XYZ file of C-alpha atoms in Angstrom:
412
model
C 21.843 -91.156 -7.783
C 21.834 -87.852 -6.097
C 19.441 -85.071 -7.007
C 20.288 -81.401 -6.597
C 17.628 -79.076 -5.373
C 17.439 -75.648 -6.973
C 17.158 -72.722 -4.677
C 13.811 -70.985 -4.920
C 13.847 -67.614 -6.658
C 11.715 -64.539 -6.274
C 11.080 -64.153 -9.987
C 7.524 -63.288 -10.901
C 6.512 -62.277 -7.405
C 5.907 -58.844 -6.026
C 7.357 -57.698 -2.793
C 4.962 -55.437 -0.918
C 6.855 -52.679 0.765
C 5.509 -50.314 3.276
C 5.258 -46.819 1.834
C 5.979 -43.772 3.907
C 4.642 -40.308 3.184
C 7.710 -38.192 2.953
C 6.594 -34.551 3.007
C 8.956 -32.042 1.532
C 9.365 -29.071 3.841
C 7.399 -25.982 2.835
C 9.692 -23.076 2.096
C 7.722 -20.163 0.601
C 10.420 -17.752 1.819
C 13.097 -19.248 -0.452
C 10.652 -19.386 -3.360
C 9.735 -15.750 -2.838
C 13.372 -14.681 -2.634
C 14.117 -16.509 -5.905
C 11.291 -14.777 -7.781
C 12.219 -11.398 -6.285
C 15.776 -11.938 -7.515
C 14.450 -12.458 -11.054
C 12.803 -9.020 -10.887
C 15.962 -7.440 -9.510
C 18.258 -9.103 -12.070
C 16.052 -7.849 -14.916
C 15.437 -4.394 -13.396
C 11.674 -4.959 -13.518
C 11.559 -5.478 -17.315
C 8.396 -7.583 -17.452
C 9.261 -9.140 -20.816
C 12.554 -10.431 -19.432
C 10.991 -11.376 -16.107
C 8.361 -13.474 -17.928
C 11.049 -15.352 -19.884
C 13.008 -16.066 -16.732
C 9.902 -17.222 -14.867
C 9.086 -19.606 -17.728
C 12.554 -21.149 -17.678
C 13.418 -21.256 -13.987
C 13.004 -24.536 -12.095
C 10.822 -23.530 -9.151
C 7.782 -25.216 -7.618
C 5.098 -22.831 -8.904
C 2.346 -25.376 -8.345
C 3.046 -25.346 -4.605
C 3.809 -21.659 -4.204
C 1.406 -20.075 -6.697
C -0.114 -17.755 -4.085
C 3.355 -16.620 -3.054
C 4.227 -15.914 -6.685
C 1.296 -13.514 -7.096
C 2.106 -11.834 -3.794
C 5.519 -11.042 -5.307
C 3.792 -9.741 -8.474
C 1.377 -7.439 -6.630
C 3.188 -6.490 -3.427
C 6.837 -7.001 -4.364
C 7.490 -9.874 -1.961
C 5.910 -12.378 0.371
C 3.188 -11.148 2.719
C 2.519 -12.175 6.273
C 0.036 -15.076 6.444
C -3.567 -13.834 6.058
C -2.547 -10.180 5.619
C -1.329 -7.737 3.007
C 1.674 -6.695 5.111
C 5.153 -7.508 3.759
C 6.873 -10.420 5.475
C 10.567 -10.801 6.131
C 12.714 -11.565 3.123
C 13.670 -9.996 -0.168
C 11.387 -7.450 -1.895
C 11.524 -5.642 -5.227
C 10.249 -2.165 -6.239
C 8.600 -3.233 -9.519
C 5.257 -4.485 -8.192
C 1.732 -3.390 -9.149
C 1.370 -1.604 -5.807
C 4.568 0.387 -6.393
C 3.784 1.563 -9.939
C 1.963 4.730 -11.006
C -1.855 4.604 -10.898
C -2.180 4.959 -14.670
C -3.699 2.526 -17.141
C -0.731 2.705 -19.532
C 1.585 1.729 -16.677
C -0.610 -1.039 -15.238
C -1.652 -2.655 -18.532
C 1.789 -4.295 -19.058
C 1.317 -6.117 -15.729
C -1.968 -7.572 -16.981
C -0.329 -8.706 -20.230
C 2.612 -10.117 -18.243
C 0.282 -12.202 -16.068
C -1.549 -13.390 -19.189
C 1.717 -14.739 -20.564
C 2.494 -16.519 -17.317
C -0.974 -18.102 -17.151
C -0.760 -19.353 -20.734
C 2.450 -21.200 -19.846
C 1.319 -22.202 -16.371
C -2.514 -22.421 -16.393
C -2.482 -24.188 -13.032
C -1.693 -20.774 -11.516
C -5.190 -19.473 -12.354
C -6.564 -20.593 -8.994
C -3.694 -18.895 -7.172
C -4.426 -15.575 -8.905
C -8.043 -15.908 -7.850
C -7.031 -16.657 -4.245
C -4.706 -13.685 -3.962
C -7.084 -11.213 -5.609
C -9.916 -12.332 -3.332
C -7.706 -11.829 -0.275
C -6.582 -8.376 -1.403
C -10.117 -7.220 -2.176
C -11.338 -8.410 1.192
C -8.532 -6.370 2.728
C -9.026 -3.040 0.927
C -8.914 -1.142 4.207
C -5.244 -2.095 4.644
C -4.274 -0.394 1.379
C -4.039 3.361 1.051
C -6.233 5.295 -1.399
C -3.605 5.305 -4.124
C -3.030 1.562 -3.819
C -6.755 0.857 -3.963
C -6.952 2.891 -7.146
C -4.202 0.758 -8.701
C -6.035 -2.433 -7.770
C -9.237 -1.055 -9.314
C -7.459 -0.088 -12.545
C -5.719 -3.472 -12.672
C -9.031 -5.299 -12.177
C -10.794 -3.261 -14.874
C -7.964 -3.867 -17.343
C -7.927 -7.550 -16.416
C -11.594 -7.813 -17.413
C -10.979 -5.779 -20.575
C -8.175 -8.179 -21.539
C -10.290 -11.185 -20.468
C -7.600 -12.314 -18.079
C -8.084 -15.895 -16.939
C -8.406 -16.455 -13.220
C -10.623 -13.464 -12.505
C -14.266 -14.493 -12.814
C -16.560 -11.597 -11.849
C -17.766 -13.323 -8.678
C -14.137 -13.367 -7.521
C -14.125 -9.578 -7.655
C -17.591 -8.448 -6.640
C -18.555 -10.941 -3.952
C -15.426 -10.432 -1.771
C -16.024 -6.678 -1.922
C -19.374 -6.985 -0.192
C -17.908 -7.033 3.314
C -20.068 -4.913 5.615
C -17.117 -3.023 7.060
C -15.702 -2.182 3.610
C -19.071 -1.009 2.288
C -19.767 1.052 5.424
C -16.456 2.919 5.100
C -17.154 3.846 1.481
C -14.138 1.854 0.273
C -16.231 -0.355 -1.998
C -17.988 2.605 -3.602
C -14.622 4.236 -4.275
C -13.224 1.000 -5.744
C -16.157 0.220 -8.053
C -16.365 3.845 -9.205
C -12.751 3.697 -10.344
C -13.368 0.248 -11.817
C -16.457 1.372 -13.774
C -14.724 4.474 -15.140
C -11.678 2.512 -16.254
C -13.586 -0.410 -17.750
C -15.949 1.795 -19.774
C -13.032 3.457 -21.556
C -12.595 0.363 -23.729
C -15.931 -1.403 -23.308
C -19.646 -0.767 -23.707
C -22.233 -0.490 -20.963
C -23.646 -3.836 -22.139
C -20.237 -5.414 -21.540
C -20.187 -3.970 -18.033
C -23.713 -5.199 -17.301
C -22.707 -8.660 -18.494
C -19.872 -8.687 -15.949
C -22.181 -7.426 -13.199
C -24.670 -10.188 -14.021
C -21.984 -12.843 -13.792
C -20.926 -11.271 -10.511
C -24.580 -11.510 -9.350
C -24.875 -7.818 -8.491
C -26.624 -6.255 -11.507
C -30.070 -6.265 -9.882
C -29.036 -4.109 -6.933
C -26.185 -1.704 -7.632
C -27.090 0.199 -4.471
C -25.453 -2.626 -2.534
C -22.100 -0.907 -3.149
C -23.236 2.211 -1.257
C -22.870 2.711 2.515
C -26.215 2.041 4.193
C -26.550 5.684 5.288
C -26.345 6.781 1.639
C -28.151 3.854 0.044
C -30.726 5.647 -2.067
C -31.377 6.015 -5.770
C -30.964 9.769 -5.431
C -27.458 9.453 -3.987
C -26.541 6.804 -6.559
C -27.585 9.093 -9.401
C -25.841 12.143 -7.966
C -22.590 10.289 -7.234
C -22.166 8.567 -10.583
C -23.303 11.583 -12.600
C -20.600 13.609 -10.856
C -18.116 10.894 -11.822
C -19.123 11.124 -15.496
C -21.023 7.824 -15.503
C -24.432 9.010 -16.688
C -24.951 5.842 -18.757
C -24.740 3.775 -15.574
C -27.245 6.094 -13.889
C -29.644 5.657 -16.803
C -29.278 1.882 -16.571
C -30.019 1.916 -12.851
C -33.063 4.140 -13.326
C -34.330 1.765 -15.998
C -33.887 -1.202 -13.637
C -35.782 0.634 -10.887
C -38.538 1.475 -13.347
C -38.814 -2.166 -14.446
C -39.065 -3.325 -10.844
C -41.848 -0.819 -10.126
C -43.781 -1.908 -13.212
C -43.377 -5.533 -12.214
C -44.663 -4.810 -8.708
C -47.654 -2.944 -10.094
C -48.416 -5.720 -12.574
C -48.198 -8.353 -9.849
C -50.562 -6.458 -7.538
C -53.130 -5.849 -10.279
C -52.949 -9.414 -11.575
C -53.815 -10.743 -8.126
C -56.794 -8.409 -7.791
C -58.183 -9.008 -11.279
C -57.774 -12.772 -10.989
C -59.700 -12.661 -7.721
C -62.312 -10.385 -9.361
C -61.823 -7.691 -6.743
C -64.122 -4.685 -6.566
C -63.236 -2.291 -9.370
C -63.023 0.638 -6.959
C -60.318 -1.225 -4.993
C -58.368 -1.928 -8.176
C -58.542 1.731 -9.196
C -57.247 2.750 -5.772
C -54.377 0.241 -6.090
C -53.349 1.793 -9.401
C -53.492 5.314 -7.960
C -51.400 4.255 -4.974
C -48.797 2.680 -7.265
C -48.661 5.875 -9.324
C -48.134 7.959 -6.177
C -45.482 5.665 -4.723
C -43.578 4.859 -7.902
C -44.208 8.023 -9.941
C -44.989 5.936 -13.010
C -45.733 7.802 -16.271
C -49.375 7.680 -17.363
C -48.475 6.007 -20.641
C -46.838 3.073 -18.817
C -49.879 2.719 -16.577
C -52.143 2.320 -19.637
C -49.787 -0.289 -21.123
C -49.696 -2.292 -17.897
C -53.475 -2.152 -17.468
C -54.098 -3.611 -20.913
C -51.460 -6.331 -20.450
C -52.896 -7.355 -17.089
C -56.479 -7.465 -18.346
C -55.629 -9.533 -21.404
C -53.331 -11.878 -19.458
C -56.313 -12.746 -17.256
C -58.447 -13.837 -20.228
C -58.930 -17.587 -20.695
C -58.040 -17.830 -24.388
C -59.210 -20.677 -26.595
C -56.677 -22.309 -28.876
C -58.663 -22.193 -32.117
C -62.213 -21.027 -31.490
C -62.245 -17.436 -32.757
C -65.729 -16.729 -31.476
C -64.868 -17.882 -27.957
C -61.747 -15.689 -28.004
C -63.774 -12.728 -29.210
C -66.420 -13.237 -26.532
C -63.800 -13.597 -23.788
C -61.885 -10.478 -24.847
C -65.006 -8.351 -25.204
C -66.380 -9.573 -21.882
C -63.123 -8.536 -20.211
C -63.225 -5.086 -21.807
C -66.814 -4.537 -20.681
C -66.110 -5.775 -17.148
C -63.108 -3.492 -16.643
C -64.051 -0.556 -18.871
C -64.322 1.759 -15.886
C -60.725 0.905 -14.919
C -59.432 1.740 -18.401
C -61.591 4.848 -18.572
C -60.197 6.166 -15.295
C -56.636 6.248 -16.607
C -57.103 6.904 -20.337
C -57.557 10.583 -19.677
C -56.251 12.104 -22.917
C -56.167 11.511 -26.638
C -52.509 10.466 -26.474
C -53.252 7.834 -23.820
C -56.210 6.533 -25.836
C -53.939 6.329 -28.876
C -51.409 4.365 -26.848
C -54.155 1.929 -25.885
C -54.995 1.394 -29.558
C -51.319 0.705 -30.260
C -51.304 -1.896 -27.449
C -54.342 -3.626 -28.978
C -52.703 -3.420 -32.410
C -49.473 -5.025 -31.192
C -51.262 -7.789 -29.312
C -53.423 -8.703 -32.285
C -50.387 -8.545 -34.608
C -48.196 -10.778 -32.438
C -50.841 -13.385 -31.577
C -52.314 -15.121 -34.651
C -55.441 -16.260 -32.826
C -56.304 -12.638 -32.032
C -55.543 -11.058 -35.402
C -59.188 -10.950 -36.521
C -60.389 -9.501 -33.220
C -58.883 -6.042 -33.713
C -61.991 -4.272 -35.089
C -64.279 -5.897 -32.522
C -62.068 -4.845 -29.604
C -61.779 -1.262 -30.883
C -65.554 -1.082 -31.368
C -66.112 -2.411 -27.840
C -63.693 0.134 -26.352
C -65.591 2.854 -28.199
C -68.969 1.584 -26.985
C -67.665 1.565 -23.405
C -66.508 5.214 -23.746
C -62.840 4.260 -23.327
C -61.899 5.481 -26.835
C -63.188 8.694 -28.411
C -64.102 8.756 -32.091
C -61.471 11.449 -32.763
C -58.759 9.124 -31.467
C -59.911 6.235 -33.642
C -60.098 8.459 -36.726
C -56.653 9.860 -35.998
C -55.229 6.320 -35.732
C -56.825 5.222 -39.000
C -55.467 8.261 -40.856
C -52.121 8.999 -39.181
C -51.211 6.034 -36.977
C -47.443 5.540 -36.847
C -47.044 1.918 -35.743
C -46.527 -0.072 -38.984
C -46.953 -3.617 -37.575
C -50.069 -5.074 -39.157
C -51.348 -1.570 -39.782
C -52.440 -2.094 -43.400
C -54.581 -5.119 -42.528
C -56.013 -3.542 -39.384
C -56.934 -0.292 -41.126
C -58.738 -2.272 -43.794
C -60.527 -4.425 -41.203
C -61.650 -1.299 -39.339
C -62.828 0.534 -42.489
C -66.589 -0.135 -42.024
C -66.506 1.184 -38.461
C -64.391 4.206 -39.433
C -66.765 4.975 -42.266
C -69.701 4.801 -39.855
C -67.898 7.205 -37.468
C -67.181 9.653 -40.294
C -70.795 9.600 -41.475
C -72.049 10.098 -37.929
C -69.684 13.056 -37.562
C -70.949 14.588 -40.814
C -74.570 14.234 -39.719
C -73.776 16.045 -36.486
């Protein structure tokens, strides 16, 4: 009996084949020409161009940077530059349009439409904008103005792909700042952005761009002063920005003064040295007297070791601090208005901190005993004080002392 042998089969087995990486040739020139042709066929009508871009079968994921070069410049640029490369170009680009917001806004809306359909292009927009901003010197003044208007409108429209750091950080090239190109760009940007947005909106963008703390960084080093900043932006109609910058400078000066005084008071420095420090800060920073009084009280009270619940310990600590540094307060509370401001500071502190609420009359009495507050100032506060926070309770708590002052005045 013969048996037949079945031929083995390959069923159920996997054949491992050697894979080869087959790289498709890069051809940005053909891609660019195809997109340019869309612009030409539609005579630059951005609505029609957007529809064609959405429907055409091109490799946008590979040539995203090239696409935005065509949008901004009108065609492909030479590698690493803003100069046009060989190939087709169209006259409907951002750089070729008029430097007017009503003309440039449609380009922003057009790009928004493209990014909604092709969100993977966001990174390409960021790449191209960064390259253009780093190359401002290769654009003429009119072209730089268009880029500034486009960027401002892009932020106003919340265009994806343009985070603030993409705009502001590339601008901070030493050569661009030194030539005044950055100042010119941001001036145009600020003016355009503030047409539709508030100063707070602008500051929010500057914060995200990590430049809000030092706006002078946009100025050439030879002109980098607060005086020049104020003069320049006032002349450009941006007084609100000047006011913001002056406020920031003021806050920095107060912070520096507070830091210096805190160190001295914590170390229990000689009171004469502390007074000299305050005078030096006033000379250097030109701080208003009223702010000096506010800072002095804050610094003195911040140095007190407060007890959580023991009212008597808190009272003793606060009064001890007042007595120790009374000469310091006395030196700078040189008028009735400044004394009144000091009372308001005490009032606010006692109102905002529950553990100090009952200390108000004791602190005021101590300040009077140490000749920091005059009786006229205290009487004025009790009768006509304007700060309403806790006022009713504090006036009542101070009544016995006020009555004593009034009787003493009558006897005199």
